[in-house]
Structures are given as C-alpha cells and as structure tokens.
Amino acid sequence: MAGRGSGPDFVESLARGLDIVASFGTVYRAMSLSEVAAAAGLARPTARRLLLTLEELGFVRSSGGTFELTPKVMTLGMAYVGSLGLWEIARPHMAELVARTNESSSMAQLTGSDIIYVARVSVPKLIALRVDIGTLFPAARTSQGKVLLAALPPAQAEAALAQRSRSGLPPVTPRSPELLRAELTEVRARGWALADEELAPGVRSVAVPVRDGTGTVRAAMNVTVHAAETTVEHLLHEHLPKLLTTAGDISADWTAWQSRPHLEIPRPNPGSVPA
C-alpha cells in the first residue's frame, strides 16, 4: 500500500486508486477482485468500485472474473519519461556501449526500497531473471540500487530500505545494517557498485551513476554479465571503464539538453474563438 499523507489536501480515494494499479506486476498480471483487494489492502467493495472506475477510464480490463492492466497505464509513465528528456539522450549511448561490450546494459531509478528499470538495451543471452522496462528488483541486491542508495543521505537511504519491496521476489537473508552501510560508504567513495550473484545465481553486474546538470545522481546504469562467462576481474577491468565513459557522456549530453532554452507554448484561452 502506498504511503499515506497527512496534509489537509490529501485525497485518499486517489491514493487507493494508485494502490490498485501498483498491486499488479510480473507475479500478479491478472487477479480476481478478492486478490486485488488483498494485494492493495482494501475492502472488497472499495476495490470493486475503484476497479470499475479504472476500467471505465481504460486503465484496467476484465475478463472471466479477473482484472488486468491495459497498455494505457504506460501513458502515465511515458509522460514522466518525456518530460525528463534523459531516455532519448541515453539510448544511442547505451546501444554503442552494448556493441562494444557485447553485454546488456540497463538504466534504473529508485522507488522506495526497489529499483525500477526505465531503459534497456540487451543482447540475446540466457540469464536467470527476465528484465523489462518497469521491472522492479530490491535495490540492496543490485549494483544499480547500491549506486542510488549510496547517493542518498544515510537517513534517507535507511528510510528507503525500511519500505516493503514490491518486486515479488522471495526474500533472502539480509546483510546486517552495518555491513550494508559500510558497502554504501565504499560505493559513494569509489563511484561504482558491484553485485556478484546477489540478485540471482549467475547474474553479475557493475553500475555507475548518471547525473543531471546540478551533479545530482538521478539514475544508475549497468553492464550485466553471466557469471559463468565473465569473471569479476574482466567485468571491472574491461567493461567498467567503458561504462564510466558512457555514463559521463550521457550526463554531459543531458546537462546540455537541460540548459538549452525551452519554448513555452501558450495554452489557448477556452473562451477564445479561432480565427
């Protein structure tokens, strides 16, 4: 369930509707009314009204007693993607990196205690986990997540990790807070993070930050390899330098994009009559 606000303008019904949308995922692509209500932490009648509203708006469809999201949900995320400008800038750089390494590369941002994949260029290799745009993974178990957590003030990082993961992956025995805190300090100092089969057997990756024009870390990008094919030494000595260069180029191009003048298109006056 989404975090609840306490301000006088907080709209509970909107928060509940977003809880409904967030309850779907790779594990639960289609759910019955009772399953949606349980997943979103809502009473069954409330979940029913919200689902029917979302269905009327085109964000949900029903068939055979189950509900699932429609592609229209992507318009919510694409509005954010388009306004940010980063992904169109990053894509050709990522494609060039993949061509040079012959390994997949992804970009992610932090959402609660998870990372969410927002861009990806892949190669046809077998890997233990399927990754698509919108995939969620626990941040502390990924190289990208470690980079993003390390970029936060320690109190914010701990608050993020305290939230429940929505990735749907089975929990693992967590490292002690002291060990994780020490690793994030090291990541912050050296500028990159390694995840060596922490997310799944055979999955090894290294990640670096992507910064905006103010120098703030806004995303992380990685190179992912199969542990049976690529050693840690090869990943760090051969792929990491290319990854650092690519992330630097993306950050520089994004900074230039953000600093350019943007034309404000005036909104039409509703009361005006076209000539």
PDB file of C-alpha atoms in Angstrom:
ATOM      1  CA  MET A   1       0.000   0.000   0.000  1.00  0.00           C
ATOM      2  CA  ALA A   2       1.223   3.492  -0.832  1.00  0.00           C
ATOM      3  CA  GLY A   3       2.417   5.746   1.942  1.00  0.00           C
ATOM      4  CA  ARG A   4      -0.344   7.901   3.372  1.00  0.00           C
ATOM      5  CA  GLY A   5      -0.183  11.658   3.573  1.00  0.00           C
ATOM      6  CA  SER A   6      -1.330  13.742   6.491  1.00  0.00           C
ATOM      7  CA  GLY A   7      -1.940  17.110   4.825  1.00  0.00           C
ATOM      8  CA  PRO A   8      -5.407  18.673   4.593  1.00  0.00           C
ATOM      9  CA  ASP A   9      -5.391  18.339   0.791  1.00  0.00           C
ATOM     10  CA  PHE A  10      -4.522  14.636   0.711  1.00  0.00           C
ATOM     11  CA  VAL A  11      -7.041  12.719  -1.458  1.00  0.00           C
ATOM     12  CA  GLU A  12      -7.480   9.233  -0.023  1.00  0.00           C
ATOM     13  CA  SER A  13      -9.508   7.919  -2.971  1.00  0.00           C
ATOM     14  CA  LEU A  14      -6.727   8.839  -5.404  1.00  0.00           C
ATOM     15  CA  ALA A  15      -4.177   7.073  -3.196  1.00  0.00           C
ATOM     16  CA  ARG A  16      -6.365   3.970  -3.141  1.00  0.00           C
ATOM     17  CA  GLY A  17      -6.674   4.015  -6.920  1.00  0.00           C
ATOM     18  CA  LEU A  18      -2.901   4.143  -7.224  1.00  0.00           C
ATOM     19  CA  ASP A  19      -2.679   1.256  -4.736  1.00  0.00           C
ATOM     20  CA  ILE A  20      -4.832  -0.759  -7.157  1.00  0.00           C
ATOM     21  CA  VAL A  21      -2.558  -0.021 -10.121  1.00  0.00           C
ATOM     22  CA  ALA A  22       0.585  -0.754  -8.082  1.00  0.00           C
ATOM     23  CA  SER A  23      -0.778  -4.101  -6.890  1.00  0.00           C
ATOM     24  CA  PHE A  24      -0.345  -5.603 -10.361  1.00  0.00           C
ATOM     25  CA  GLY A  25       3.079  -6.755 -11.516  1.00  0.00           C
ATOM     26  CA  THR A  26       5.092  -9.517 -13.142  1.00  0.00           C
ATOM     27  CA  VAL A  27       3.955 -12.005 -10.493  1.00  0.00           C
ATOM     28  CA  TYR A  28       0.279 -10.999 -10.500  1.00  0.00           C
ATOM     29  CA  ARG A  29      -0.560  -9.937 -14.055  1.00  0.00           C
ATOM     30  CA  ALA A  30      -4.253 -10.858 -13.707  1.00  0.00           C
ATOM     31  CA  MET A  31      -6.149 -11.062 -10.424  1.00  0.00           C
ATOM     32  CA  SER A  32      -9.644 -11.640  -9.140  1.00  0.00           C
ATOM     33  CA  LEU A  33     -11.456  -8.943  -7.214  1.00  0.00           C
ATOM     34  CA  SER A  34     -10.608 -10.626  -3.912  1.00  0.00           C
ATOM     35  CA  GLU A  35      -6.933 -10.904  -4.870  1.00  0.00           C
ATOM     36  CA  VAL A  36      -6.764  -7.233  -5.845  1.00  0.00           C
ATOM     37  CA  ALA A  37      -8.434  -6.202  -2.598  1.00  0.00           C
ATOM     38  CA  ALA A  38      -5.961  -8.263  -0.571  1.00  0.00           C
ATOM     39  CA  ALA A  39      -2.924  -7.066  -2.549  1.00  0.00           C
ATOM     40  CA  ALA A  40      -3.902  -3.400  -2.215  1.00  0.00           C
ATOM     41  CA  GLY A  41      -5.012  -3.708   1.411  1.00  0.00           C
ATOM     42  CA  LEU A  42      -8.554  -2.546   0.628  1.00  0.00           C
ATOM     43  CA  ALA A  43     -12.054  -3.692   1.491  1.00  0.00           C
ATOM     44  CA  ARG A  44     -13.645  -5.725  -1.305  1.00  0.00           C
ATOM     45  CA  PRO A  45     -16.437  -3.194  -2.076  1.00  0.00           C
ATOM     46  CA  THR A  46     -13.885  -0.364  -2.235  1.00  0.00           C
ATOM     47  CA  ALA A  47     -11.627  -2.355  -4.542  1.00  0.00           C
ATOM     48  CA  ARG A  48     -14.590  -3.154  -6.782  1.00  0.00           C
ATOM     49  CA  ARG A  49     -15.589   0.498  -7.188  1.00  0.00           C
ATOM     50  CA  LEU A  50     -12.022   1.528  -7.937  1.00  0.00           C
ATOM     51  CA  LEU A  51     -11.514  -1.286 -10.454  1.00  0.00           C
ATOM     52  CA  LEU A  52     -14.713  -0.402 -12.292  1.00  0.00           C
ATOM     53  CA  THR A  53     -13.672   3.253 -12.376  1.00  0.00           C
ATOM     54  CA  LEU A  54     -10.242   2.336 -13.753  1.00  0.00           C
ATOM     55  CA  GLU A  55     -11.921   0.054 -16.284  1.00  0.00           C
ATOM     56  CA  GLU A  56     -14.192   2.865 -17.465  1.00  0.00           C
ATOM     57  CA  LEU A  57     -11.142   5.121 -17.838  1.00  0.00           C
ATOM     58  CA  GLY A  58      -9.387   2.439 -19.889  1.00  0.00           C
ATOM     59  CA  PHE A  59      -6.571   1.590 -17.466  1.00  0.00           C
ATOM     60  CA  VAL A  60      -7.975  -1.840 -16.485  1.00  0.00           C
ATOM     61  CA  ARG A  61      -9.877  -4.557 -18.350  1.00  0.00           C
ATOM     62  CA  SER A  62     -11.817  -7.531 -17.015  1.00  0.00           C
ATOM     63  CA  SER A  63     -12.347 -10.987 -18.471  1.00  0.00           C
ATOM     64  CA  GLY A  64     -13.620 -14.215 -16.944  1.00  0.00           C
ATOM     65  CA  GLY A  65     -13.740 -12.816 -13.438  1.00  0.00           C
ATOM     66  CA  THR A  66     -10.185 -11.441 -13.423  1.00  0.00           C
ATOM     67  CA  PHE A  67      -8.772  -7.956 -13.910  1.00  0.00           C
ATOM     68  CA  GLU A  68      -5.553  -6.846 -15.593  1.00  0.00           C
ATOM     69  CA  LEU A  69      -3.903  -3.581 -16.566  1.00  0.00           C
ATOM     70  CA  THR A  70      -4.111  -2.255 -20.119  1.00  0.00           C
ATOM     71  CA  PRO A  71      -1.340  -0.619 -22.155  1.00  0.00           C
ATOM     72  CA  LYS A  72      -2.914   2.759 -21.377  1.00  0.00           C
ATOM     73  CA  VAL A  73      -1.182   2.607 -17.988  1.00  0.00           C
ATOM     74  CA  MET A  74       2.080   3.202 -19.864  1.00  0.00           C
ATOM     75  CA  THR A  75       0.924   6.719 -20.735  1.00  0.00           C
ATOM     76  CA  LEU A  76       1.313   7.650 -17.066  1.00  0.00           C
ATOM     77  CA  GLY A  77       4.966   6.645 -17.053  1.00  0.00           C
ATOM     78  CA  MET A  78       5.696   7.944 -20.538  1.00  0.00           C
ATOM     79  CA  ALA A  79       4.551  11.429 -19.514  1.00  0.00           C
ATOM     80  CA  TYR A  80       7.331  11.382 -16.924  1.00  0.00           C
ATOM     81  CA  VAL A  81       9.839   9.899 -19.357  1.00  0.00           C
ATOM     82  CA  GLY A  82       9.097  12.529 -21.978  1.00  0.00           C
ATOM     83  CA  SER A  83       9.329  15.428 -19.557  1.00  0.00           C
ATOM     84  CA  LEU A  84      12.680  14.248 -18.194  1.00  0.00           C
ATOM     85  CA  GLY A  85      14.417  14.022 -21.570  1.00  0.00           C
ATOM     86  CA  LEU A  86      17.022  11.547 -20.319  1.00  0.00           C
ATOM     87  CA  TRP A  87      15.985   8.347 -22.031  1.00  0.00           C
ATOM     88  CA  GLU A  88      16.096   9.609 -25.617  1.00  0.00           C
ATOM     89  CA  ILE A  89      19.544  11.025 -24.893  1.00  0.00           C
ATOM     90  CA  ALA A  90      20.767   7.814 -23.229  1.00  0.00           C
ATOM     91  CA  ARG A  91      19.542   5.275 -25.774  1.00  0.00           C
ATOM     92  CA  PRO A  92      22.178   5.752 -28.525  1.00  0.00           C
ATOM     93  CA  HIS A  93      24.979   5.858 -25.957  1.00  0.00           C
ATOM     94  CA  MET A  94      23.709   2.629 -24.387  1.00  0.00           C
ATOM     95  CA  ALA A  95      23.451   0.956 -27.788  1.00  0.00           C
ATOM     96  CA  GLU A  96      27.072   1.868 -28.517  1.00  0.00           C
ATOM     97  CA  LEU A  97      28.160   0.502 -25.136  1.00  0.00           C
ATOM     98  CA  VAL A  98      26.367  -2.791 -25.782  1.00  0.00           C
ATOM     99  CA  ALA A  99      28.012  -3.037 -29.202  1.00  0.00           C
ATOM    100  CA  ARG A 100      31.439  -2.555 -27.593  1.00  0.00           C
ATOM    101  CA  THR A 101      30.929  -4.990 -24.697  1.00  0.00           C
ATOM    102  CA  ASN A 102      28.516  -7.498 -26.251  1.00  0.00           C
ATOM    103  CA  GLU A 103      26.693  -7.414 -22.908  1.00  0.00           C
ATOM    104  CA  SER A 104      23.321  -5.976 -21.863  1.00  0.00           C
ATOM    105  CA  SER A 105      23.029  -2.538 -20.277  1.00  0.00           C
ATOM    106  CA  SER A 106      20.123  -1.078 -18.315  1.00  0.00           C
ATOM    107  CA  MET A 107      19.227   2.141 -16.561  1.00  0.00           C
ATOM    108  CA  ALA A 108      17.160   2.333 -13.378  1.00  0.00           C
ATOM    109  CA  GLN A 109      15.841   4.737 -10.777  1.00  0.00           C
ATOM    110  CA  LEU A 110      14.985   4.267  -7.116  1.00  0.00           C
ATOM    111  CA  THR A 111      11.393   3.806  -5.947  1.00  0.00           C
ATOM    112  CA  GLY A 112      11.113   3.010  -2.265  1.00  0.00           C
ATOM    113  CA  SER A 113      13.340   0.040  -1.469  1.00  0.00           C
ATOM    114  CA  ASP A 114      13.308  -1.126  -5.111  1.00  0.00           C
ATOM    115  CA  ILE A 115      14.827  -0.059  -8.375  1.00  0.00           C
ATOM    116  CA  ILE A 116      12.641   0.276 -11.445  1.00  0.00           C
ATOM    117  CA  TYR A 117      14.084  -0.281 -14.921  1.00  0.00           C
ATOM    118  CA  VAL A 118      13.474   2.699 -17.200  1.00  0.00           C
ATOM    119  CA  ALA A 119      15.764   1.962 -20.175  1.00  0.00           C
ATOM    120  CA  ARG A 120      17.442  -1.160 -21.505  1.00  0.00           C
ATOM    121  CA  VAL A 121      19.498  -2.358 -24.473  1.00  0.00           C
ATOM    122  CA  SER A 122      20.017  -6.110 -24.359  1.00  0.00           C
ATOM    123  CA  VAL A 123      21.825  -8.895 -26.171  1.00  0.00           C
ATOM    124  CA  PRO A 124      20.293 -12.350 -26.724  1.00  0.00           C
ATOM    125  CA  LYS A 125      21.880 -14.209 -23.830  1.00  0.00           C
ATOM    126  CA  LEU A 126      20.282 -16.555 -21.328  1.00  0.00           C
ATOM    127  CA  ILE A 127      20.050 -15.043 -17.856  1.00  0.00           C
ATOM    128  CA  ALA A 128      18.338 -16.195 -14.684  1.00  0.00           C
ATOM    129  CA  LEU A 129      15.914 -13.253 -14.455  1.00  0.00           C
ATOM    130  CA  ARG A 130      13.784 -11.576 -17.088  1.00  0.00           C
ATOM    131  CA  VAL A 131      14.198  -7.802 -17.219  1.00  0.00           C
ATOM    132  CA  ASP A 132      11.770  -5.419 -18.947  1.00  0.00           C
ATOM    133  CA  ILE A 133      11.030  -1.720 -18.699  1.00  0.00           C
ATOM    134  CA  GLY A 134       9.137  -1.336 -15.431  1.00  0.00           C
ATOM    135  CA  THR A 135      10.692  -4.403 -13.765  1.00  0.00           C
ATOM    136  CA  LEU A 136      11.240  -3.981 -10.022  1.00  0.00           C
ATOM    137  CA  PHE A 137      14.123  -5.520  -8.060  1.00  0.00           C
ATOM    138  CA  PRO A 138      15.197  -4.994  -4.424  1.00  0.00           C
ATOM    139  CA  ALA A 139      17.710  -2.131  -4.508  1.00  0.00           C
ATOM    140  CA  ALA A 140      20.137  -3.569  -1.953  1.00  0.00           C
ATOM    141  CA  ARG A 141      20.612  -6.712  -4.079  1.00  0.00           C
ATOM    142  CA  THR A 142      21.531  -4.880  -7.312  1.00  0.00           C
ATOM    143  CA  SER A 143      24.501  -2.833  -8.440  1.00  0.00           C
ATOM    144  CA  GLN A 144      22.236  -0.030  -9.662  1.00  0.00           C
ATOM    145  CA  GLY A 145      20.359   0.034  -6.370  1.00  0.00           C
ATOM    146  CA  LYS A 146      23.574   0.316  -4.395  1.00  0.00           C
ATOM    147  CA  VAL A 147      24.662   3.298  -6.506  1.00  0.00           C
ATOM    148  CA  LEU A 148      21.315   5.023  -5.984  1.00  0.00           C
ATOM    149  CA  LEU A 149      21.192   4.291  -2.245  1.00  0.00           C
ATOM    150  CA  ALA A 150      24.771   5.493  -1.813  1.00  0.00           C
ATOM    151  CA  ALA A 151      23.825   8.806  -3.419  1.00  0.00           C
ATOM    152  CA  LEU A 152      21.247   9.487  -0.685  1.00  0.00           C
ATOM    153  CA  PRO A 153      21.969  10.941   2.748  1.00  0.00           C
ATOM    154  CA  PRO A 154      22.292   7.982   5.161  1.00  0.00           C
ATOM    155  CA  ALA A 155      18.971   8.723   6.892  1.00  0.00           C
ATOM    156  CA  GLN A 156      17.120   8.784   3.557  1.00  0.00           C
ATOM    157  CA  ALA A 157      18.776   5.566   2.446  1.00  0.00           C
ATOM    158  CA  GLU A 158      17.709   3.802   5.633  1.00  0.00           C
ATOM    159  CA  ALA A 159      14.169   5.150   5.261  1.00  0.00           C
ATOM    160  CA  ALA A 160      14.029   3.808   1.703  1.00  0.00           C
ATOM    161  CA  LEU A 161      15.294   0.374   2.758  1.00  0.00           C
ATOM    162  CA  ALA A 162      12.689   0.241   5.542  1.00  0.00           C
ATOM    163  CA  GLN A 163       9.895   0.157   2.944  1.00  0.00           C
ATOM    164  CA  ARG A 164       8.488  -3.165   1.793  1.00  0.00           C
ATOM    165  CA  SER A 165       9.736  -4.391  -1.584  1.00  0.00           C
ATOM    166  CA  ARG A 166       7.107  -4.640  -4.329  1.00  0.00           C
ATOM    167  CA  SER A 167       9.337  -6.728  -6.595  1.00  0.00           C
ATOM    168  CA  GLY A 168       7.598 -10.032  -5.850  1.00  0.00           C
ATOM    169  CA  LEU A 169      10.937 -11.808  -5.377  1.00  0.00           C
ATOM    170  CA  PRO A 170      11.244 -14.169  -2.418  1.00  0.00           C
ATOM    171  CA  PRO A 171      13.092 -12.560   0.497  1.00  0.00           C
ATOM    172  CA  VAL A 172      16.672 -13.503   1.252  1.00  0.00           C
ATOM    173  CA  THR A 173      18.598 -13.354   4.485  1.00  0.00           C
ATOM    174  CA  PRO A 174      19.582  -9.672   4.698  1.00  0.00           C
ATOM    175  CA  ARG A 175      23.045  -8.480   5.482  1.00  0.00           C
ATOM    176  CA  SER A 176      23.468  -6.661   8.739  1.00  0.00           C
ATOM    177  CA  PRO A 177      22.776  -2.903   8.569  1.00  0.00           C
ATOM    178  CA  GLU A 178      26.419  -2.302   9.499  1.00  0.00           C
ATOM    179  CA  LEU A 179      27.757  -4.283   6.532  1.00  0.00           C
ATOM    180  CA  LEU A 180      25.362  -2.639   4.088  1.00  0.00           C
ATOM    181  CA  ARG A 181      26.151   0.799   5.470  1.00  0.00           C
ATOM    182  CA  ALA A 182      29.881   0.124   5.049  1.00  0.00           C
ATOM    183  CA  GLU A 183      29.392  -1.057   1.457  1.00  0.00           C
ATOM    184  CA  LEU A 184      27.354   2.033   0.549  1.00  0.00           C
ATOM    185  CA  THR A 185      30.087   4.239   2.013  1.00  0.00           C
ATOM    186  CA  GLU A 186      32.622   2.454  -0.202  1.00  0.00           C
ATOM    187  CA  VAL A 187      30.369   2.793  -3.256  1.00  0.00           C
ATOM    188  CA  ARG A 188      29.982   6.503  -2.583  1.00  0.00           C
ATOM    189  CA  ALA A 189      33.747   6.948  -2.373  1.00  0.00           C
ATOM    190  CA  ARG A 190      34.779   4.964  -5.459  1.00  0.00           C
ATOM    191  CA  GLY A 191      31.837   5.849  -7.749  1.00  0.00           C
ATOM    192  CA  TRP A 192      30.658   2.380  -8.783  1.00  0.00           C
ATOM    193  CA  ALA A 193      28.998  -0.700  -7.303  1.00  0.00           C
ATOM    194  CA  LEU A 194      29.253  -4.445  -7.882  1.00  0.00           C
ATOM    195  CA  ALA A 195      26.555  -7.070  -7.382  1.00  0.00           C
ATOM    196  CA  ASP A 196      28.013 -10.560  -7.634  1.00  0.00           C
ATOM    197  CA  GLU A 197      25.184 -13.140  -7.833  1.00  0.00           C
ATOM    198  CA  GLU A 198      23.270 -11.318  -5.094  1.00  0.00           C
ATOM    199  CA  LEU A 199      20.077 -10.940  -7.114  1.00  0.00           C
ATOM    200  CA  ALA A 200      20.083 -14.421  -8.641  1.00  0.00           C
ATOM    201  CA  PRO A 201      22.605 -17.196  -9.366  1.00  0.00           C
ATOM    202  CA  GLY A 202      24.687 -16.413 -12.435  1.00  0.00           C
ATOM    203  CA  VAL A 203      23.806 -12.706 -12.526  1.00  0.00           C
ATOM    204  CA  ARG A 204      26.803 -10.396 -12.101  1.00  0.00           C
ATOM    205  CA  SER A 205      26.766  -6.645 -12.771  1.00  0.00           C
ATOM    206  CA  VAL A 206      28.580  -3.376 -12.233  1.00  0.00           C
ATOM    207  CA  ALA A 207      26.819   0.010 -12.131  1.00  0.00           C
ATOM    208  CA  VAL A 208      27.716   3.710 -12.112  1.00  0.00           C
ATOM    209  CA  PRO A 209      25.711   6.909 -11.525  1.00  0.00           C
ATOM    210  CA  VAL A 210      24.106   9.168 -14.136  1.00  0.00           C
ATOM    211  CA  ARG A 211      23.936  12.815 -13.044  1.00  0.00           C
ATOM    212  CA  ASP A 212      21.885  15.833 -14.057  1.00  0.00           C
ATOM    213  CA  GLY A 213      23.130  19.383 -14.632  1.00  0.00           C
ATOM    214  CA  THR A 214      23.412  20.039 -10.895  1.00  0.00           C
ATOM    215  CA  GLY A 215      25.581  16.974 -10.325  1.00  0.00           C
ATOM    216  CA  THR A 216      22.741  15.126  -8.586  1.00  0.00           C
ATOM    217  CA  VAL A 217      22.540  11.362  -9.171  1.00  0.00           C
ATOM    218  CA  ARG A 218      19.221  10.811 -10.917  1.00  0.00           C
ATOM    219  CA  ALA A 219      19.712   7.289 -12.295  1.00  0.00           C
ATOM    220  CA  ALA A 220      22.178   4.410 -12.439  1.00  0.00           C
ATOM    221  CA  MET A 221      23.242   2.322 -15.420  1.00  0.00           C
ATOM    222  CA  ASN A 222      24.951  -1.031 -15.503  1.00  0.00           C
ATOM    223  CA  VAL A 223      26.559  -3.761 -17.535  1.00  0.00           C
ATOM    224  CA  THR A 224      25.197  -7.219 -16.741  1.00  0.00           C
ATOM    225  CA  VAL A 225      27.078 -10.450 -17.475  1.00  0.00           C
ATOM    226  CA  HIS A 226      26.678 -14.165 -16.871  1.00  0.00           C
ATOM    227  CA  ALA A 227      28.944 -15.195 -14.014  1.00  0.00           C
ATOM    228  CA  ALA A 228      29.921 -18.434 -15.778  1.00  0.00           C
ATOM    229  CA  GLU A 229      31.204 -16.476 -18.786  1.00  0.00           C
ATOM    230  CA  THR A 230      32.728 -13.327 -17.278  1.00  0.00           C
ATOM    231  CA  THR A 231      34.895 -13.038 -14.184  1.00  0.00           C
ATOM    232  CA  VAL A 232      34.696 -10.149 -11.744  1.00  0.00           C
ATOM    233  CA  GLU A 233      38.174  -9.094 -12.849  1.00  0.00           C
ATOM    234  CA  HIS A 234      37.155  -8.927 -16.518  1.00  0.00           C
ATOM    235  CA  LEU A 235      33.956  -7.062 -15.643  1.00  0.00           C
ATOM    236  CA  LEU A 236      35.861  -4.441 -13.642  1.00  0.00           C
ATOM    237  CA  HIS A 237      38.964  -4.126 -15.835  1.00  0.00           C
ATOM    238  CA  GLU A 238      37.348  -4.294 -19.286  1.00  0.00           C
ATOM    239  CA  HIS A 239      33.696  -3.246 -19.002  1.00  0.00           C
ATOM    240  CA  LEU A 240      33.709  -0.775 -16.103  1.00  0.00           C
ATOM    241  CA  PRO A 241      35.959   1.824 -17.848  1.00  0.00           C
ATOM    242  CA  LYS A 242      33.651   1.784 -20.892  1.00  0.00           C
ATOM    243  CA  LEU A 243      30.611   2.082 -18.619  1.00  0.00           C
ATOM    244  CA  LEU A 244      32.099   5.058 -16.764  1.00  0.00           C
ATOM    245  CA  THR A 245      32.852   6.817 -20.050  1.00  0.00           C
ATOM    246  CA  THR A 246      29.349   6.165 -21.376  1.00  0.00           C
ATOM    247  CA  ALA A 247      27.661   7.395 -18.195  1.00  0.00           C
ATOM    248  CA  GLY A 248      29.820  10.519 -18.311  1.00  0.00           C
ATOM    249  CA  ASP A 249      28.838  11.187 -21.925  1.00  0.00           C
ATOM    250  CA  ILE A 250      25.145  10.720 -21.116  1.00  0.00           C
ATOM    251  CA  SER A 251      25.402  13.048 -18.123  1.00  0.00           C
ATOM    252  CA  ALA A 252      27.154  15.692 -20.238  1.00  0.00           C
ATOM    253  CA  ASP A 253      24.599  15.485 -23.053  1.00  0.00           C
ATOM    254  CA  TRP A 254      21.740  15.587 -20.560  1.00  0.00           C
ATOM    255  CA  THR A 255      23.244  18.666 -18.892  1.00  0.00           C
ATOM    256  CA  ALA A 256      23.429  20.389 -22.281  1.00  0.00           C
ATOM    257  CA  TRP A 257      19.814  19.402 -23.017  1.00  0.00           C
ATOM    258  CA  GLN A 258      18.633  20.785 -19.680  1.00  0.00           C
ATOM    259  CA  SER A 259      20.449  24.092 -20.176  1.00  0.00           C
ATOM    260  CA  ARG A 260      19.022  24.859 -23.613  1.00  0.00           C
ATOM    261  CA  PRO A 261      16.099  27.295 -23.914  1.00  0.00           C
ATOM    262  CA  HIS A 262      12.735  25.538 -23.949  1.00  0.00           C
ATOM    263  CA  LEU A 263       9.905  27.150 -25.873  1.00  0.00           C
ATOM    264  CA  GLU A 264       6.774  27.675 -23.829  1.00  0.00           C
ATOM    265  CA  ILE A 265       3.726  27.044 -25.995  1.00  0.00           C
ATOM    266  CA  PRO A 266       0.875  29.272 -24.814  1.00  0.00           C
ATOM    267  CA  ARG A 267      -2.284  27.474 -23.827  1.00  0.00           C
ATOM    268  CA  PRO A 268      -5.373  28.501 -25.797  1.00  0.00           C
ATOM    269  CA  ASN A 269      -7.955  30.573 -23.974  1.00  0.00           C
ATOM    270  CA  PRO A 270     -11.047  28.356 -23.543  1.00  0.00           C
ATOM    271  CA  GLY A 271     -13.249  31.343 -24.299  1.00  0.00           C
ATOM    272  CA  SER A 272     -11.464  32.399 -27.474  1.00  0.00           C
ATOM    273  CA  VAL A 273     -12.841  31.706 -30.948  1.00  0.00           C
ATOM    274  CA  PRO A 274     -10.401  30.509 -33.633  1.00  0.00           C
ATOM    275  CA  ALA A 275      -9.963  32.987 -36.477  1.00  0.00           C
TER     276      ALA A 275
END
